Short mmCIF file of C-alpha atoms and ligand atoms in Angstrom, two decimals:
data_model
loop_
_atom_site.label_atom_id
_atom_site.label_comp_id
_atom_site.label_asym_id
_atom_site.label_seq_id
_atom_site.Cartn_x
_atom_site.Cartn_y
_atom_site.Cartn_z
CA MET A 240 -21.50 -3.52 4.19
CA GLU A 241 -23.17 -4.94 7.17
CA VAL A 242 -19.59 -7.06 8.04
CA LEU A 243 -17.44 -4.14 7.20
CA ASN A 244 -19.40 -1.29 8.88
CA ALA A 245 -22.68 -1.15 10.23
CA HIS A 246 -21.59 -4.52 12.73
CA ALA A 247 -18.40 -4.28 11.62
CA TYR A 248 -16.87 -5.36 15.76
CA ASP A 249 -19.09 -8.68 15.94
CA TRP A 250 -16.01 -9.66 12.93
CA SER A 251 -12.43 -10.33 13.23
CA LYS A 252 -9.68 -10.23 11.40
CA PRO A 253 -8.72 -14.63 11.60
CA PRO A 254 -6.76 -15.55 14.58
CA LEU A 255 -4.29 -17.11 11.64
CA GLY A 256 -3.62 -14.75 9.22
CA ARG A 257 -3.75 -11.89 11.97
CA LYS A 258 -0.29 -14.03 13.15
CA PHE A 259 0.48 -14.53 10.36
CA LEU A 260 -0.02 -10.49 9.89
CA SER A 261 1.78 -9.50 12.65
CA LYS A 262 5.05 -11.32 11.43
CA ILE A 263 5.02 -8.66 9.59
CA LEU A 264 3.14 -5.99 10.50
CA GLY A 265 3.64 -6.37 14.43
CA ASN A 266 0.24 -5.77 16.83
CA GLY A 267 -0.89 -2.43 15.30
CA LEU A 268 -4.06 -1.38 13.63
CA VAL A 269 -3.84 -3.76 10.98
CA THR A 270 -3.87 -7.65 13.58
CA ILE A 271 -5.14 -5.85 17.21
CA GLU A 272 -8.86 -6.19 17.43
CA GLY A 273 -12.32 -5.44 19.48
CA SER A 274 -12.42 -2.83 22.17
CA GLU A 275 -8.12 -2.51 22.24
CA HIS A 276 -8.42 -1.72 18.84
CA LYS A 277 -11.08 0.85 18.81
CA GLN A 278 -9.52 2.48 21.36
CA GLN A 279 -5.96 2.95 19.47
CA ARG A 280 -7.66 4.06 16.24
CA LYS A 281 -9.22 7.11 17.96
CA LEU A 282 -6.09 7.71 19.10
CA VAL A 283 -3.93 7.24 15.91
CA MET A 284 -6.75 8.65 13.79
CA PRO A 285 -5.81 12.91 14.71
CA VAL A 286 -2.22 11.89 12.96
CA PHE A 287 -3.83 11.06 9.13
CA SER A 288 -6.18 13.92 9.53
CA GLY A 289 -7.04 15.29 7.03
CA LYS A 290 -4.39 19.11 7.03
CA ILE A 291 -1.12 17.05 8.54
CA VAL A 292 -2.39 14.77 5.28
CA ARG A 293 -2.17 18.16 3.09
CA ASP A 294 0.71 19.48 4.40
CA LEU A 295 2.55 15.94 3.15
CA VAL A 296 1.81 16.36 -0.55
CA PRO A 297 5.76 18.67 -0.55
CA LEU A 298 7.32 15.63 0.67
CA PHE A 299 5.89 13.74 -1.63
CA TRP A 300 6.49 15.33 -4.27
CA SER A 301 10.36 15.64 -3.60
CA LYS A 302 10.11 11.74 -3.24
CA SER A 303 8.45 11.51 -7.19
CA MET A 304 11.64 13.52 -8.59
CA ALA A 305 13.95 11.56 -6.97
CA LEU A 306 12.11 7.95 -8.00
CA VAL A 307 12.30 10.27 -11.77
CA ALA A 308 16.15 10.71 -10.80
CA ALA A 309 15.75 6.46 -10.03
CA VAL A 310 14.26 5.52 -13.28
CA ASP A 311 16.74 7.59 -14.97
CA ARG A 312 19.23 6.03 -13.61
CA GLN A 313 18.13 3.42 -13.90
CA ARG A 314 17.71 3.20 -17.96
CA GLN A 315 20.56 4.79 -18.36
CA LEU A 316 22.13 1.57 -17.67
CA SER A 317 20.41 -0.55 -20.06
CA PRO A 318 21.21 -0.70 -22.99
CA ASP A 319 16.99 -1.38 -24.44
CA SER A 320 16.04 1.39 -21.61
CA VAL A 321 14.26 -1.58 -20.02
CA VAL A 322 13.09 -0.46 -16.30
CA GLU A 323 12.55 -2.66 -13.83
CA ILE A 324 9.57 -0.09 -11.99
CA SER A 325 8.31 -2.26 -9.67
CA ASP A 326 11.02 -2.80 -7.25
CA VAL A 327 12.36 1.05 -7.68
CA ALA A 328 8.10 2.11 -6.78
CA SER A 329 8.56 -0.10 -3.73
CA ARG A 330 11.47 2.04 -2.30
CA ALA A 331 10.34 5.56 -3.29
CA THR A 332 6.85 5.05 -1.28
CA LEU A 333 9.48 3.30 1.54
CA ASP A 334 11.17 6.06 1.40
CA ILE A 335 8.27 8.24 2.23
CA ILE A 336 6.77 6.14 4.84
CA GLY A 337 10.65 7.06 6.32
CA VAL A 338 10.43 10.24 6.19
CA ALA A 339 6.84 10.30 6.96
CA CYS A 340 6.35 8.43 9.98
CA LEU A 341 9.54 8.95 11.62
CA GLY A 342 11.40 11.44 9.79
CA LYS A 343 14.01 9.77 8.58
CA ASP A 344 15.38 9.78 4.84
CA PHE A 345 15.95 5.65 4.38
CA SER A 346 17.36 7.20 0.70
CA THR A 347 16.95 3.39 -0.44
CA LEU A 348 15.89 4.93 -3.80
CA GLU A 349 19.89 5.66 -4.19
CA HIS A 350 21.12 3.01 -1.32
CA GLU A 351 19.79 -0.22 -3.14
CA ASP A 352 21.43 -2.24 -0.28
CA HIS A 353 19.46 -0.61 2.52
CA GLU A 354 18.19 -3.39 4.91
CA LEU A 355 14.82 -2.57 5.42
CA ALA A 356 14.44 -2.87 1.63
CA GLN A 357 15.83 -5.57 1.69
CA VAL A 358 13.71 -7.38 4.17
CA TYR A 359 10.27 -6.17 2.49
CA LYS A 360 10.89 -7.31 -0.39
CA SER A 361 12.58 -10.71 1.01
CA VAL A 362 8.95 -10.92 2.54
CA THR A 363 6.44 -9.64 0.47
CA ASP A 364 8.17 -10.84 -3.63
CA PRO A 365 5.01 -12.05 -5.30
CA LYS A 366 7.99 -15.74 -6.39
CA GLU A 367 8.07 -16.13 -3.23
CA GLY A 368 4.23 -17.09 -2.83
CA VAL A 369 5.74 -20.91 -1.40
CA PHE A 370 7.69 -18.78 1.04
CA THR A 371 4.38 -16.71 2.27
CA PHE A 372 2.29 -19.70 2.75
CA LEU A 373 5.26 -21.39 4.19
CA GLY A 374 5.99 -18.58 6.65
CA LEU A 375 1.54 -18.83 7.78
CA LEU A 376 2.10 -22.41 8.32
CA GLY A 377 5.29 -21.32 10.89
CA SER A 378 3.37 -18.49 12.45
CA THR A 379 1.16 -21.42 13.55
CA LEU A 380 4.77 -22.89 15.46
CA ALA A 381 5.98 -22.60 18.40
CA PRO A 382 9.67 -20.06 18.56
CA TRP A 383 11.33 -23.49 19.57
CA LEU A 384 9.65 -25.87 16.68
CA VAL A 385 10.36 -23.27 14.47
CA ARG A 386 14.78 -23.77 14.41
CA TRP A 387 14.24 -27.46 13.81
CA GLN A 388 11.06 -27.84 11.71
CA PRO A 389 12.74 -28.93 8.26
CA PHE A 390 11.77 -25.87 5.28
CA PRO A 391 14.43 -23.64 5.35
CA SER A 392 11.67 -21.31 3.91
CA ILE A 393 10.50 -21.47 7.63
CA ARG A 394 13.51 -20.56 8.83
CA ARG A 395 13.88 -17.25 6.20
CA PHE A 396 10.62 -16.03 6.84
CA ASP A 397 10.80 -16.19 10.80
CA LYS A 398 14.44 -14.73 10.11
CA ALA A 399 13.41 -11.66 7.56
CA THR A 400 10.78 -10.98 9.95
CA THR A 401 12.75 -10.94 13.52
CA ASN A 402 14.90 -9.21 11.46
CA LEU A 403 12.52 -6.60 11.10
CA HIS A 404 11.32 -6.60 14.42
CA ASN A 405 14.84 -5.17 15.74
CA VAL A 406 14.88 -2.80 13.29
CA CYS A 407 11.70 -1.21 14.16
CA ALA A 408 12.76 -1.52 17.37
CA ARG A 409 16.41 0.44 17.63
CA LEU A 410 14.50 3.21 14.97
CA LEU A 411 11.85 3.42 18.12
CA ALA A 412 14.68 4.07 20.26
CA GLU A 413 16.05 6.40 18.34
CA LYS A 414 12.83 8.21 18.24
CA SER A 415 12.33 8.51 21.32
CA GLU A 416 15.73 9.41 22.91
CA VAL A 417 15.23 12.80 19.79
CA VAL A 418 11.95 13.19 21.22
CA LYS A 419 13.20 13.10 24.92
CA GLU A 420 15.40 16.25 23.54
CA GLU A 421 13.10 18.36 21.39
CA THR A 422 9.92 18.73 20.60
CA THR A 423 9.94 20.49 17.00
CA ASP A 424 9.57 17.01 14.88
CA LYS A 425 6.06 17.29 13.43
CA ASP A 426 6.53 13.08 12.02
CA ILE A 427 3.91 10.70 12.78
CA MET A 428 6.35 8.90 15.78
CA ALA A 429 7.01 11.65 17.07
CA THR A 430 3.22 12.98 17.64
CA LEU A 431 2.43 9.62 19.06
CA ILE A 432 4.87 8.98 21.18
CA ARG A 433 4.39 13.01 22.83
CA THR A 434 1.06 11.86 23.67
CA ALA A 435 1.97 9.33 26.08
CA ALA A 436 -0.86 7.50 25.21
CA PHE A 437 1.28 4.34 24.02
CA SER A 438 2.99 1.19 25.94
CA ASP A 439 6.75 0.71 23.50
CA ASP A 440 4.85 -2.22 22.05
CA SER A 441 2.19 -0.69 20.71
CA LEU A 442 4.23 1.87 19.22
CA LYS A 443 6.46 -0.70 17.31
CA GLY A 444 3.37 -2.31 16.43
CA HIS A 445 2.16 0.77 14.73
CA LEU A 446 4.99 1.82 13.63
CA LEU A 447 6.14 -1.89 12.12
CA THR A 448 1.95 -1.67 10.43
CA PHE A 449 2.67 2.37 9.34
CA LEU A 450 5.64 1.26 7.84
CA ALA A 451 4.54 -2.18 5.83
CA ALA A 452 1.03 -0.86 5.05
CA GLY A 453 1.81 1.87 4.23
CA HIS A 454 4.25 1.63 1.77
CA GLU A 455 4.04 -2.10 -0.32
CA THR A 456 -0.30 -1.28 -0.76
CA SER A 457 1.32 2.58 -2.97
CA ALA A 458 3.97 0.84 -4.50
CA THR A 459 1.29 -1.94 -5.63
CA ALA A 460 -0.95 0.65 -6.66
CA LEU A 461 1.38 2.45 -8.80
CA THR A 462 2.67 -0.30 -10.85
CA TRP A 463 -0.15 -1.27 -11.77
CA ALA A 464 -1.08 2.47 -12.61
CA LEU A 465 1.42 1.99 -15.55
CA TYR A 466 1.24 -1.28 -16.46
CA MET A 467 -2.09 -0.44 -17.28
CA LEU A 468 -0.82 3.07 -19.29
CA SER A 469 1.61 0.99 -21.06
CA LYS A 470 -1.16 -1.00 -22.24
CA HIS A 471 -3.40 1.71 -23.29
CA SER A 472 -0.86 4.37 -24.70
CA ASP A 473 -3.58 7.17 -25.68
CA LYS A 474 -4.57 7.02 -21.69
CA GLN A 475 -1.02 7.54 -20.99
CA SER A 476 -0.84 10.87 -23.75
CA LYS A 477 -3.66 12.20 -22.31
CA LEU A 478 -2.67 12.15 -18.63
CA ARG A 479 0.44 13.53 -19.70
CA VAL A 480 -1.24 16.42 -21.66
CA ALA A 481 -3.69 16.68 -18.17
CA CYS A 482 -0.51 17.53 -16.34
CA GLN A 483 1.23 20.38 -18.45
CA ASP A 484 0.52 21.83 -15.32
CA LEU A 485 2.80 20.95 -13.09
CA LYS A 486 6.03 21.58 -14.86
CA SER A 487 5.45 24.95 -13.42
CA HIS A 488 6.19 23.23 -10.61
CA ALA A 489 8.83 21.17 -11.00
CA GLY A 490 10.60 21.98 -7.44
CA GLU A 491 7.01 22.44 -5.12
CA MET A 492 4.56 21.08 -4.61
CA ASP A 493 0.60 21.35 -2.80
CA ALA A 494 -1.84 19.62 -2.45
CA GLN A 495 -4.76 21.72 -4.01
CA THR A 496 -2.61 21.55 -6.99
CA ILE A 497 -1.82 18.23 -7.45
CA ASP A 498 -5.74 17.85 -6.52
CA SER A 499 -7.17 20.10 -9.14
CA ILE A 500 -5.80 17.85 -12.12
CA PRO A 501 -9.16 15.79 -12.51
CA TYR A 502 -8.09 13.65 -15.21
CA LEU A 503 -5.23 11.83 -13.34
CA ASP A 504 -8.22 11.80 -10.38
CA ALA A 505 -10.20 9.65 -12.37
CA VAL A 506 -6.84 6.95 -13.42
CA CYS A 507 -6.25 6.81 -10.50
CA ASN A 508 -9.83 5.62 -9.43
CA GLU A 509 -10.11 3.50 -11.70
CA VAL A 510 -6.46 1.72 -11.40
CA LEU A 511 -7.84 0.82 -7.59
CA ARG A 512 -10.86 0.18 -9.02
CA LEU A 513 -9.56 -2.73 -10.97
CA PHE A 514 -6.17 -3.70 -9.48
CA PRO A 515 -7.20 -3.14 -5.40
CA PRO A 516 -4.22 -4.15 -4.04
CA VAL A 517 -5.24 -5.54 -0.94
CA THR A 518 -7.69 -8.01 -3.22
CA ALA A 519 -9.70 -10.03 -0.26
CA THR A 520 -9.74 -9.25 3.12
CA SER A 521 -11.33 -12.27 5.65
CA ARG A 522 -13.22 -11.73 8.87
CA VAL A 523 -14.75 -14.97 11.54
CA ALA A 524 -17.73 -13.88 13.45
CA VAL A 525 -17.00 -13.31 16.94
CA ARG A 526 -20.16 -13.89 18.69
CA ASP A 527 -23.77 -14.74 17.02
CA THR A 528 -25.05 -11.93 14.40
CA GLN A 529 -26.46 -10.97 11.60
CA ILE A 530 -26.67 -9.96 7.57
CA GLY A 531 -29.50 -8.39 6.79
CA ASP A 532 -32.19 -10.48 8.32
CA THR A 533 -30.54 -13.68 7.94
CA PHE A 534 -28.83 -15.17 11.54
CA VAL A 535 -25.26 -15.62 11.23
CA PRO A 536 -23.37 -18.36 13.56
CA LYS A 537 -20.70 -17.58 15.54
CA GLY A 538 -17.73 -18.43 13.80
CA THR A 539 -19.01 -18.51 10.30
CA ILE A 540 -15.84 -16.85 8.33
CA CYS A 541 -16.84 -14.22 5.39
CA VAL A 542 -14.91 -13.74 2.48
CA VAL A 543 -14.80 -10.10 1.04
CA VAL A 544 -13.00 -9.98 -2.99
CA PRO A 545 -12.73 -6.39 -3.77
CA TRP A 546 -11.55 -7.75 -6.65
CA ALA A 547 -14.45 -9.47 -7.62
CA ILE A 548 -17.29 -6.53 -6.83
CA GLN A 549 -14.79 -4.33 -8.81
CA ARG A 550 -14.70 -6.18 -12.01
CA SER A 551 -18.70 -6.97 -11.74
CA ALA A 552 -20.58 -6.31 -14.68
CA ASP A 553 -23.61 -6.15 -11.57
CA TYR A 554 -22.13 -3.09 -10.19
CA TRP A 555 -20.15 -1.24 -12.57
CA GLY A 556 -22.35 -2.20 -15.93
CA PRO A 557 -21.18 -4.37 -18.97
CA ASP A 558 -17.65 -2.30 -19.15
CA ALA A 559 -16.74 -3.35 -15.73
CA GLU A 560 -13.84 -5.05 -16.97
CA VAL A 561 -12.33 -2.10 -19.13
CA PHE A 562 -10.14 -0.12 -17.81
CA LEU A 563 -12.04 3.52 -18.68
CA PRO A 564 -11.17 6.53 -16.75
CA SER A 565 -13.45 8.76 -18.42
CA ARG A 566 -15.84 6.47 -15.70
CA TRP A 567 -15.07 9.11 -13.28
CA LEU A 568 -15.37 12.54 -14.96
CA GLY A 569 -18.47 14.77 -14.70
CA ASP A 570 -21.18 13.41 -13.08
CA ASN A 571 -20.11 10.31 -11.95
CA GLY A 572 -16.98 11.65 -10.77
CA LYS A 573 -18.02 10.67 -6.58
CA THR A 574 -19.19 6.75 -7.76
CA GLY A 575 -17.55 6.17 -11.39
CA GLY A 576 -21.24 5.25 -12.96
CA ALA A 577 -21.52 2.91 -9.57
CA LYS A 578 -24.94 2.77 -7.65
CA ASP A 579 -23.37 4.12 -4.74
CA SER A 580 -19.69 4.36 -3.14
CA THR A 581 -20.02 0.94 -1.82
CA ALA A 582 -19.40 -0.62 -4.83
CA PHE A 583 -15.59 0.88 -4.29
CA LEU A 584 -14.13 -1.36 -1.54
CA THR A 585 -10.16 -0.55 -2.35
CA PHE A 586 -9.98 0.86 1.61
CA LEU A 587 -12.82 -1.10 2.42
CA HIS A 588 -15.84 0.81 4.21
CA GLY A 589 -16.28 1.51 8.27
CA PRO A 590 -14.11 1.47 11.40
CA ARG A 591 -11.97 -0.88 9.53
CA SER A 592 -11.55 0.69 6.82
CA CYS A 593 -7.89 2.18 5.86
CA ILE A 594 -6.90 5.09 8.12
CA GLY A 595 -3.90 5.45 5.60
CA GLN A 596 -6.64 6.49 2.67
CA ASN A 597 -6.16 10.55 1.82
CA PHE A 598 -2.12 10.06 2.52
CA ALA A 599 -2.36 7.30 0.03
CA ARG A 600 -4.50 9.29 -2.70
CA LEU A 601 -2.02 12.44 -2.56
CA GLU A 602 0.53 10.33 -2.61
CA PHE A 603 -0.78 8.16 -5.35
CA LYS A 604 -0.99 11.37 -7.83
CA CYS A 605 2.53 12.86 -7.04
CA LEU A 606 4.25 9.62 -8.48
CA LEU A 607 1.63 8.80 -11.07
CA ALA A 608 2.20 12.20 -12.76
CA ALA A 609 5.68 13.07 -12.26
CA LEU A 610 6.85 9.80 -14.36
CA VAL A 611 3.97 10.28 -17.48
CA MET A 612 5.59 14.15 -16.68
CA ASN A 613 9.13 12.64 -17.63
CA PHE A 614 8.91 9.45 -19.76
CA GLU A 615 6.95 7.72 -22.18
CA LEU A 616 6.66 4.67 -20.99
CA GLU A 617 6.27 0.93 -23.04
CA LEU A 618 6.01 -2.50 -21.77
CA ARG A 619 8.78 -4.56 -22.67
CA ASN A 620 6.69 -7.73 -23.43
CA ALA A 621 3.69 -6.47 -24.60
CA GLU A 622 2.77 -9.97 -26.00
CA GLU A 623 3.50 -11.48 -22.62
CA PRO A 624 0.65 -12.43 -20.01
CA VAL A 625 1.28 -10.78 -17.16
CA ILE A 626 -0.03 -12.97 -14.48
CA ALA A 627 -1.20 -10.95 -11.23
CA THR A 628 0.19 -13.13 -7.75
CA GLY A 629 1.00 -12.06 -3.70
CA THR A 630 -0.01 -13.36 -0.79
CA ILE A 631 -1.27 -9.83 1.38
CA THR A 632 -0.80 -7.03 -2.02
CA ILE A 633 -1.12 -8.79 -5.53
CA LYS A 634 1.47 -7.92 -8.06
CA PRO A 635 2.70 -9.15 -11.40
CA ARG A 636 4.58 -12.14 -11.35
CA ASN A 637 7.69 -11.47 -12.48
CA GLY A 638 7.95 -8.00 -12.26
CA LEU A 639 6.67 -4.81 -14.55
CA GLU A 640 9.43 -4.40 -17.06
CA LEU A 641 8.90 -1.12 -19.25
CA ILE A 642 10.71 0.93 -21.58
CA VAL A 643 11.14 3.94 -20.74
CA ARG A 644 11.63 7.09 -23.10
CA ARG A 645 12.49 10.54 -21.56
CA TYR A 646 10.22 12.74 -22.19
CA SER A 647 10.60 16.50 -23.21
C1 HEM B 762 -3.15 2.87 -2.07
C2 HEM B 762 -2.32 2.42 -1.00
C3 HEM B 762 -3.15 1.68 0.02
C4 HEM B 762 -4.35 0.83 -0.18
C5 HEM B 762 -5.55 0.41 -1.51
C6 HEM B 762 -4.73 0.90 1.04
C7 HEM B 762 -6.22 -0.70 1.71
C8 HEM B 762 -6.11 -1.18 2.63
C9 HEM B 762 -7.32 -2.22 3.15
C10 HEM B 762 -8.06 -3.35 2.01
C11 HEM B 762 -7.03 -1.78 4.20
C12 HEM B 762 -7.99 -2.92 5.16
C13 HEM B 762 -7.56 -4.05 5.48
C14 HEM B 762 -8.42 -5.09 5.76
O1 HEM B 762 -8.92 -5.32 7.29
O2 HEM B 762 -7.93 -6.89 6.09
C15 HEM B 762 -6.21 -1.25 5.07
C16 HEM B 762 -6.26 -1.07 6.56
C17 HEM B 762 -4.95 0.04 7.03
N1 HEM B 762 -4.14 0.78 6.14
FE1 HEM B 762 -3.99 0.62 4.37
N2 HEM B 762 -3.78 1.07 1.59
C18 HEM B 762 -2.56 2.20 1.45
C19 HEM B 762 -2.20 2.46 2.36
C20 HEM B 762 -1.48 3.20 2.74
C21 HEM B 762 -0.87 3.49 3.80
C22 HEM B 762 -0.50 4.70 3.20
C23 HEM B 762 -1.28 3.98 4.92
C24 HEM B 762 -0.69 4.90 6.46
C25 HEM B 762 0.51 5.31 5.99
C26 HEM B 762 -2.01 3.31 5.57
C27 HEM B 762 -2.00 2.61 6.57
C28 HEM B 762 -3.35 1.63 7.41
C29 HEM B 762 -3.65 1.02 8.34
C30 HEM B 762 -2.97 1.48 9.48
C31 HEM B 762 -4.77 0.21 8.27
C32 HEM B 762 -4.96 -0.37 9.29
C33 HEM B 762 -6.64 0.04 9.57
C34 HEM B 762 -7.93 0.17 10.72
O3 HEM B 762 -7.68 -1.59 10.92
O4 HEM B 762 -7.77 0.43 11.76
N3 HEM B 762 -2.50 2.07 4.45
N4 HEM B 762 -5.79 -0.38 4.28
#
């Protein structure tokens, strides 16, 4: 907690990792540091406040319905009703963040060849581990060296991320024009542009960050949730029954209703505990500091690993590795039975914690409830081990193929 909270600004992300991340996320909240971060976070915070995010639930729900339709289409096209779910999950969350951020419907669920979906797929594909490693290497090189070095992967990564920056610059320019003409748009970027507190470069950084940080993580959580529920059909059925009352809300949804199902909350919390999409994050001490009574010299590296802490029996008891949504019910609702909430690090804690946590939690519940209400899900290859891999977020290495049957 001292690294993440009490002495958070004594630590920063290591420069190489930051440089690599900024290729995808730009210079937004994830990659800026120190007083600049403190100031920018204060300015951005209001757009992620309670009511604004809760008012996004109808959007989350309508895109959950679009996801159901997309899964249905893919299911019908497959002779065995098999759907690879992680790709379609990414498209759903990209479409959501597009509308929330820019008021723009990318409709990637309907248009698979959309350029943003393609670019994100190429830079986050878990099969491209070497690609991302080389991307990390490439981000240390001067731009002219990138063109001359011998690895095609580095050039591919550079091309994809340059394309991403260009697309975001264009989207931002379009948004700025709209905001100049009329002031009724309520999306995140319109609100930030209207404050006139940001330079063009920092607006582009925030847009790149929200688009990437706000969709890949959520899609990863949804993929692991569907994996767990496909492995545990009893819990899948229990969740379906718990969500039955939502059927009468097929066309509309609000935050109060989606928040009213304890078992849905419990399943989401348990998935986020066992499969934190950001499995680890590192920090380097930017000045001499301390952890407890221990002196820590400047330059010390510290790695925080939610994946390990959240599977540790020391914090979660002997059944720490078991998928047990019920640990989040009743008296243990807030902590899942851990000694306190600091054992849950999926969104971290403190001034560098996830600013989109409330957004992500509501979005996750809508998407998961909609799928479980409409389909029965089964692993296509139950015997095959699923290998978790990736660089920024950790997903099943070969995607997640499910046999999907309509439930009515
Ligand atoms: C299940 C979904 C999500 C998870 C697990 C997650 C997790 C995280 C984590 C662990 C961090 C800290 C990273 C670090 O310091 O190394 C973070 C930061 C951040 N997240 Fe999320 N996130 C999720 C969804 C979202 C969404 C939906 C948005 C925006 C709409 C978002 C926006 C951000 C931003 C802007 C930061 C940087 C905060 C700062 O440093 O001030 N995230 N997230």
